mmCIF file of C-alpha atoms in Angstrom:
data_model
loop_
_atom_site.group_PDB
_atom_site.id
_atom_site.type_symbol
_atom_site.label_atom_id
_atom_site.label_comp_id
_atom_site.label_asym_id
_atom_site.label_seq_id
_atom_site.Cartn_x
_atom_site.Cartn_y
_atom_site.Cartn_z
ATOM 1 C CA UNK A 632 77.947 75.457 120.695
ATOM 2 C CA UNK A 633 78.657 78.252 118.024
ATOM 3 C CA UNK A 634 76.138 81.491 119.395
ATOM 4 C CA UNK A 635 75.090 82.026 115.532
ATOM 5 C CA UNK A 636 74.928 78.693 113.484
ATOM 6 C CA UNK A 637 74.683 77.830 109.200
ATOM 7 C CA UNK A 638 75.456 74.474 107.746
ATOM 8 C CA UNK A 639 78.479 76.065 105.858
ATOM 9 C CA UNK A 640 77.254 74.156 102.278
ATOM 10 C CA UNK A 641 78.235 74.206 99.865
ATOM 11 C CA UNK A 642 75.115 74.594 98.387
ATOM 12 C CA UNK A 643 75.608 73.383 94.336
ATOM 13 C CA UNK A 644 72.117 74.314 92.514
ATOM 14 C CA UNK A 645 71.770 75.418 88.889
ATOM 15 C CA UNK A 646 70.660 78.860 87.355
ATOM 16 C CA UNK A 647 66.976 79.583 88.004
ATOM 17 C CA UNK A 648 66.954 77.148 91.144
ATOM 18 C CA UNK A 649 64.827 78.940 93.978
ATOM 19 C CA UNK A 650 67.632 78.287 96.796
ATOM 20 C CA UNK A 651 66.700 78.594 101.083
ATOM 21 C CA UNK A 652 69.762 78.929 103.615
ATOM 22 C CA UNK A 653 68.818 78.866 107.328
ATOM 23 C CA UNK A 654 70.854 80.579 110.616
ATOM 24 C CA UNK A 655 69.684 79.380 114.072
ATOM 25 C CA UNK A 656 70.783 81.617 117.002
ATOM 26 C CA UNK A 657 70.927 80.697 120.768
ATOM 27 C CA UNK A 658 71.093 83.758 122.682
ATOM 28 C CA UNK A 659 67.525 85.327 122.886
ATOM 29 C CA UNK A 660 68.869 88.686 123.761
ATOM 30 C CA UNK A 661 69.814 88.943 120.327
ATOM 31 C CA UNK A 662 68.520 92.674 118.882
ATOM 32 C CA UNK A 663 68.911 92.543 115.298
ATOM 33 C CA UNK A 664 69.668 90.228 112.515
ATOM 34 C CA UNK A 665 71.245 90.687 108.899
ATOM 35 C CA UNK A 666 72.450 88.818 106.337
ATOM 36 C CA UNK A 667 76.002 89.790 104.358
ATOM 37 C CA UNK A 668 77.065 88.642 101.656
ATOM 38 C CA UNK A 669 80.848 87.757 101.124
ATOM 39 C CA UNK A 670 82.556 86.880 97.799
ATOM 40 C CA UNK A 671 85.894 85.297 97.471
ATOM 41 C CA UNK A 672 88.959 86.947 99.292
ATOM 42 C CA UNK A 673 86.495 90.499 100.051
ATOM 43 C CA UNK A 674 85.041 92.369 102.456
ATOM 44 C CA UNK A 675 81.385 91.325 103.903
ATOM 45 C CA UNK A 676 78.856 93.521 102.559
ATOM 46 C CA UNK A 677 75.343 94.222 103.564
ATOM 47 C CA UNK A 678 72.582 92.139 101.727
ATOM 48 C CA UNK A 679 69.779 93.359 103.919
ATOM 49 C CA UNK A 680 68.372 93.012 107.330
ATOM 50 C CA UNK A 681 65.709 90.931 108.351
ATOM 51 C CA UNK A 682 62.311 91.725 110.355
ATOM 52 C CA UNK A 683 59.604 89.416 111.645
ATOM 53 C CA UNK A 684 57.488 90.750 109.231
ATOM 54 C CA UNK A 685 59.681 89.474 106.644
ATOM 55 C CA UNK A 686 61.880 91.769 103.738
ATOM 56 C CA UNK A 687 62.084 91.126 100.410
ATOM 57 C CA UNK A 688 64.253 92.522 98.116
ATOM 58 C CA UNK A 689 64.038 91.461 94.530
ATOM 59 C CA UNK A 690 64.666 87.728 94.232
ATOM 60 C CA UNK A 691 65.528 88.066 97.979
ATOM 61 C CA UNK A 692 63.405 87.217 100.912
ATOM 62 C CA UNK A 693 64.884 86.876 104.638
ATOM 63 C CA UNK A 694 62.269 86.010 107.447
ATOM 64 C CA UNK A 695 62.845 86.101 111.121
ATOM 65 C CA UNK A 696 61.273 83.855 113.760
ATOM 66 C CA UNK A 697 62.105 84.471 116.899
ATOM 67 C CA UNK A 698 60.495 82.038 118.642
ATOM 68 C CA UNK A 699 62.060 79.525 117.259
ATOM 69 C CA UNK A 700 65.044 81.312 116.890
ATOM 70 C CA UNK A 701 66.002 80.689 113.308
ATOM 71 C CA UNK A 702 66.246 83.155 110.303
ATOM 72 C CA UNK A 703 66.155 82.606 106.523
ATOM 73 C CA UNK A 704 67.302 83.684 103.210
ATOM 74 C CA UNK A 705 65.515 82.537 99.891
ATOM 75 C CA UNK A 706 66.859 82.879 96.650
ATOM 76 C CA UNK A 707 64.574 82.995 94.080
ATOM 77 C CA UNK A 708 65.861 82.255 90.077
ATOM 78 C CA UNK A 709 69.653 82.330 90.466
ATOM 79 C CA UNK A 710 72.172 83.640 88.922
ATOM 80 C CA UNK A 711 75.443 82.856 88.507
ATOM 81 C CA UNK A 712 76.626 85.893 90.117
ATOM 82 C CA UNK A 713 74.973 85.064 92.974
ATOM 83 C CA UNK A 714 77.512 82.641 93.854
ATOM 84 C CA UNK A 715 78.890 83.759 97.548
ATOM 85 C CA UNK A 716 79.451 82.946 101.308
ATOM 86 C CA UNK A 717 76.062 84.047 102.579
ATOM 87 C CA UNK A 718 77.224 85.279 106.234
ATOM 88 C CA UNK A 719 74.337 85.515 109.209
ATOM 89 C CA UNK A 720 75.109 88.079 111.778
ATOM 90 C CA UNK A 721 72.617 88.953 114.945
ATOM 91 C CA UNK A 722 73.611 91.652 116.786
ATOM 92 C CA UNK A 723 73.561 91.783 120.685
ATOM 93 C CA UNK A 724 74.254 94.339 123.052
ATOM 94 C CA UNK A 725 76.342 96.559 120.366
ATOM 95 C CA UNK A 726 78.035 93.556 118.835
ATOM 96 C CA UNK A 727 77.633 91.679 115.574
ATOM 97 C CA UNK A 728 78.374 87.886 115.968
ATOM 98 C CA UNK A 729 78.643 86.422 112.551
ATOM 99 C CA UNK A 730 77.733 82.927 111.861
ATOM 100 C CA UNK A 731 80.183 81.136 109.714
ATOM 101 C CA UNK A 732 78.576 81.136 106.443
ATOM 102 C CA UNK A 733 76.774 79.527 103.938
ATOM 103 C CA UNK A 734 78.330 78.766 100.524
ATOM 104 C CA UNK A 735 76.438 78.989 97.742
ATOM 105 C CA UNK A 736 77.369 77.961 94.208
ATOM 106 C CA UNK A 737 75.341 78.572 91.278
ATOM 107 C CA UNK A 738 75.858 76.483 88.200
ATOM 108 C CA UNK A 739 75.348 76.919 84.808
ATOM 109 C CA UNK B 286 83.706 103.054 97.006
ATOM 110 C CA UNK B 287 82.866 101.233 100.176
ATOM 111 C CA UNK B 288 83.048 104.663 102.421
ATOM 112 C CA UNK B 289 85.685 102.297 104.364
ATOM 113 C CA UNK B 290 89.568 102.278 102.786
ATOM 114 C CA UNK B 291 91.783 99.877 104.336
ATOM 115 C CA UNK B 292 95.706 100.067 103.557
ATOM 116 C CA UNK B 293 97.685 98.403 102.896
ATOM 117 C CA UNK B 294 95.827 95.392 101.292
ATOM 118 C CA UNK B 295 97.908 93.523 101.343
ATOM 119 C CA UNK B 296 101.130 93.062 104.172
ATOM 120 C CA UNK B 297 103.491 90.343 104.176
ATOM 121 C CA UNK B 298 105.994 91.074 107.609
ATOM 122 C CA UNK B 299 108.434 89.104 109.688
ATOM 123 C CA UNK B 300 107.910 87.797 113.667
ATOM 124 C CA UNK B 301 109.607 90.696 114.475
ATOM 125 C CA UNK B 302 108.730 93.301 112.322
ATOM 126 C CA UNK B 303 106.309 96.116 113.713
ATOM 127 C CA UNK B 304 103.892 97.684 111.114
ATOM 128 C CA UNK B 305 100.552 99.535 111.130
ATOM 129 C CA UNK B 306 97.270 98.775 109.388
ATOM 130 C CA UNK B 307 95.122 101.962 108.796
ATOM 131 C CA UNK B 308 91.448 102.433 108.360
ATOM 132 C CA UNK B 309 89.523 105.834 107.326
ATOM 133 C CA UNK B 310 86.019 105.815 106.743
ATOM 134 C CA UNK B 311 84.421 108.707 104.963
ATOM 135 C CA UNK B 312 80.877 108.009 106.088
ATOM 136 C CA UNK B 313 80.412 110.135 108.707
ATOM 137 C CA UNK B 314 80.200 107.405 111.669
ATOM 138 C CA UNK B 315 80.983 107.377 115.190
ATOM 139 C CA UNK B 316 81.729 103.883 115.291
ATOM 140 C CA UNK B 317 84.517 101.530 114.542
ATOM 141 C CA UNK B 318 85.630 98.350 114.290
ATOM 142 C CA UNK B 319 88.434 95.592 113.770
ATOM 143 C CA UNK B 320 87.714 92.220 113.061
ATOM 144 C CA UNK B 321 89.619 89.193 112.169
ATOM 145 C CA UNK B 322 88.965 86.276 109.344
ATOM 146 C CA UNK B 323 90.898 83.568 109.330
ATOM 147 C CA UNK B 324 90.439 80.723 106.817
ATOM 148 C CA UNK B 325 87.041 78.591 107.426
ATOM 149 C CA UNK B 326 86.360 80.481 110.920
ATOM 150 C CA UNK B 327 84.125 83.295 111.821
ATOM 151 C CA UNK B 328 84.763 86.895 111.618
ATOM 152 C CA UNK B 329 86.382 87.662 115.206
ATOM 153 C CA UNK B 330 85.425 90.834 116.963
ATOM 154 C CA UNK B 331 88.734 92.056 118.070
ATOM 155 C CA UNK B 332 88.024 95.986 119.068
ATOM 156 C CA UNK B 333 85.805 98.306 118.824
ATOM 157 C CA UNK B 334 86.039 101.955 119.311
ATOM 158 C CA UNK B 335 82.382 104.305 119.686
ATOM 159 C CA UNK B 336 82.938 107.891 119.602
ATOM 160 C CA UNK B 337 87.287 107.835 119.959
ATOM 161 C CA UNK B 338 86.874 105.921 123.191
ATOM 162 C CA UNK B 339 87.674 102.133 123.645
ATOM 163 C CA UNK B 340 85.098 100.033 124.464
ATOM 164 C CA UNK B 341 85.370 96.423 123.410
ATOM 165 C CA UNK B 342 88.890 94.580 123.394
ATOM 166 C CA UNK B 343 87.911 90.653 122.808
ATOM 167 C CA UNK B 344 91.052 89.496 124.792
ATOM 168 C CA UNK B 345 93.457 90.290 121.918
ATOM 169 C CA UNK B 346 96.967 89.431 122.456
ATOM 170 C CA UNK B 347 98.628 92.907 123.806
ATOM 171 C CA UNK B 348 100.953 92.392 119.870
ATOM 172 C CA UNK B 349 98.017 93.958 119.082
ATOM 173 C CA UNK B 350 97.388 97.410 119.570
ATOM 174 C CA UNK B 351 94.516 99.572 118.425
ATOM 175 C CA UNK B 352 94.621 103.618 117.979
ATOM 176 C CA UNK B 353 91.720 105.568 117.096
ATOM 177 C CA UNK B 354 92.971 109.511 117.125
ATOM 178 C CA UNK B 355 89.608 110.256 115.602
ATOM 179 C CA UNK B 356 86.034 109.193 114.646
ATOM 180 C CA UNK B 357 87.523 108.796 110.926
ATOM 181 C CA UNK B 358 90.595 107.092 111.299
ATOM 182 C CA UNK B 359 91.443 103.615 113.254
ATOM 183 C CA UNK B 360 94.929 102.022 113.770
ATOM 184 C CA UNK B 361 96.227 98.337 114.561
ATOM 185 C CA UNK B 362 99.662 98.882 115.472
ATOM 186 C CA UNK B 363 101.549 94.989 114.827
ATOM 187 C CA UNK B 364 104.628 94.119 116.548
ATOM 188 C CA UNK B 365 106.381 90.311 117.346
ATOM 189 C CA UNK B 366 103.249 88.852 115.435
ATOM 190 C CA UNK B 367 102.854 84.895 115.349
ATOM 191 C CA UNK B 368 102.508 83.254 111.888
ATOM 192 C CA UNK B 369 99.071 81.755 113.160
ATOM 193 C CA UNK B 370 97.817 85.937 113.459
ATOM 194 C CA UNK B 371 98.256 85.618 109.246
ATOM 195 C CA UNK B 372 94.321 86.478 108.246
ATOM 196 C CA UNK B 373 92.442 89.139 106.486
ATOM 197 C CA UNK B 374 91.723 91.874 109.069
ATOM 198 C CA UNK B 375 89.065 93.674 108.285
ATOM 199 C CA UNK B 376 88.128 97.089 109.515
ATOM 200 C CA UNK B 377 84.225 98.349 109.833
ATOM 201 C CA UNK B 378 82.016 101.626 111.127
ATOM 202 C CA UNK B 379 78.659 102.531 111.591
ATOM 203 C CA UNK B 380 76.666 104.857 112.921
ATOM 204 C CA UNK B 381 76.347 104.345 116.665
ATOM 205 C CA UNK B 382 77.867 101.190 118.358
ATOM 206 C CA UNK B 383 75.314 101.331 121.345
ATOM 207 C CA UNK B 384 72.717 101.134 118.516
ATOM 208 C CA UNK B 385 72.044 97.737 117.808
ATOM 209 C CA UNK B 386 69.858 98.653 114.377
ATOM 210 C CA UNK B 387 72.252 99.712 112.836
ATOM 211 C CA UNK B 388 74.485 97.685 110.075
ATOM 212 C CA UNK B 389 78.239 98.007 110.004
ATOM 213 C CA UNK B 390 80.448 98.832 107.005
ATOM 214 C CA UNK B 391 83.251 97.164 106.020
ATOM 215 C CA UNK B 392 86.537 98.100 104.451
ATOM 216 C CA UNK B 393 88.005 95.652 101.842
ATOM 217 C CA UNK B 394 90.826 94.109 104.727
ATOM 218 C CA UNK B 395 94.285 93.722 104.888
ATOM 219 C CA UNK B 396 95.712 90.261 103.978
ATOM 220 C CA UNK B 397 98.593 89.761 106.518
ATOM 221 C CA UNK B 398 100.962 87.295 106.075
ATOM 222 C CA UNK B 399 103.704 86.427 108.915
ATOM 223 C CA UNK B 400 106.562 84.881 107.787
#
């Protein structure tokens, strides 16, 4: 079993659609969780990192729960350009582990 | 401007060829990192290097052979690679690897391609 799992998608849902990815993680030990954002053939970059209290960011809300050991991403109102791998990463004793992604595609 | 270059981007080299990949990150951190992506898998941890010293290797093969002379600049030295090592590697810093709040940077990677 994967340490940091996503169902990889893809995820097809048209402009405006409010869209919700979830990431389970096994190891409890785990210290802090993000999620990245990766476009086609490019380097991973930071969306933002994710609390208990929850963090939004614009159309962007990521929750934690770590009792149940699960985090989310919801996408409110698409956009195309939102189209991406959405990539989970915890981070445990000094390393990230990154899930394998989520694939989102946002039609018109 | 990530803060992270990566050269080449792109690398296409033989089985026996030996080549470098070079990272340089302008951000001021102590940390770094090299990671692997290969198609439909995970990013793979493959070193990391906090404050110039060592201290993750994720059983790479010994073909592959970090060098960190500085907090700003990071190496993979690539010699008698296998076609199957053909990925994007991708090279990362932050701040402080013992501190696990903090995010990690990425450069845009290096496609490698072994022939």
């Amino acid at each position: 079993r994967k340490e940091v799992e996503q169902d990889p998608g893809p995820f097809n849902v048209p402009e405006g659609a409010t869209v919700a990815f979830n990431c389970t993680y096994s190891n409890s030990a785990s210290q802090s969780f993000f999620w990245y954002r990766q476009d086609c053939r490019k380097e991973p970059k930071l969306l933002m990192s994710v609390y208990s209290s929850g963090n939004e960011d614009g159309r962007f809300t990521a929750q934690l729960n770590r009792a149940s050991q699960y985090i989310s991403l919801l996408i409110r109102d698409s956009k195309l350009s939102d189209s991406a791998t959405y990539l989970c990463v915890v981070i445990r004793t000094g390393k990230l582990i990154f899930g394998q992604g989520t694939t989102l595609q946002v039609k018109p | 401007e990530t803060g992270v270059t990566q050269t080449p981007r792109h690398l296409v080299m033989g089985m026996t060829n030996k080549k470098s990949l070079k990272c340089e990150q302008h951000l001021g951190h102590n940390a770094m990192y090299w990671y692997k992506q290969s198609a439909k898998k995970p990013l793979e941890l493959m070193f990391v290097y906090n404050f110039k010293e060592q201290t993750e290797n994720n059983s790479v093969p010994s073909r592959f052979s970090p060098e960190c002379p500085n907090s700003s600049h990071l190496f993979l030295h690539l010699h008698t690679l296998q076609p199957e090592d053909s990925a994007l590697y991708l090279c990362a810093s932050s701040q402080d690897a013992g501190d696990s709040n903090q995010p990690q940077h990425f450069g845009d990677g290096t496609r490698l391609s072994i022939l």
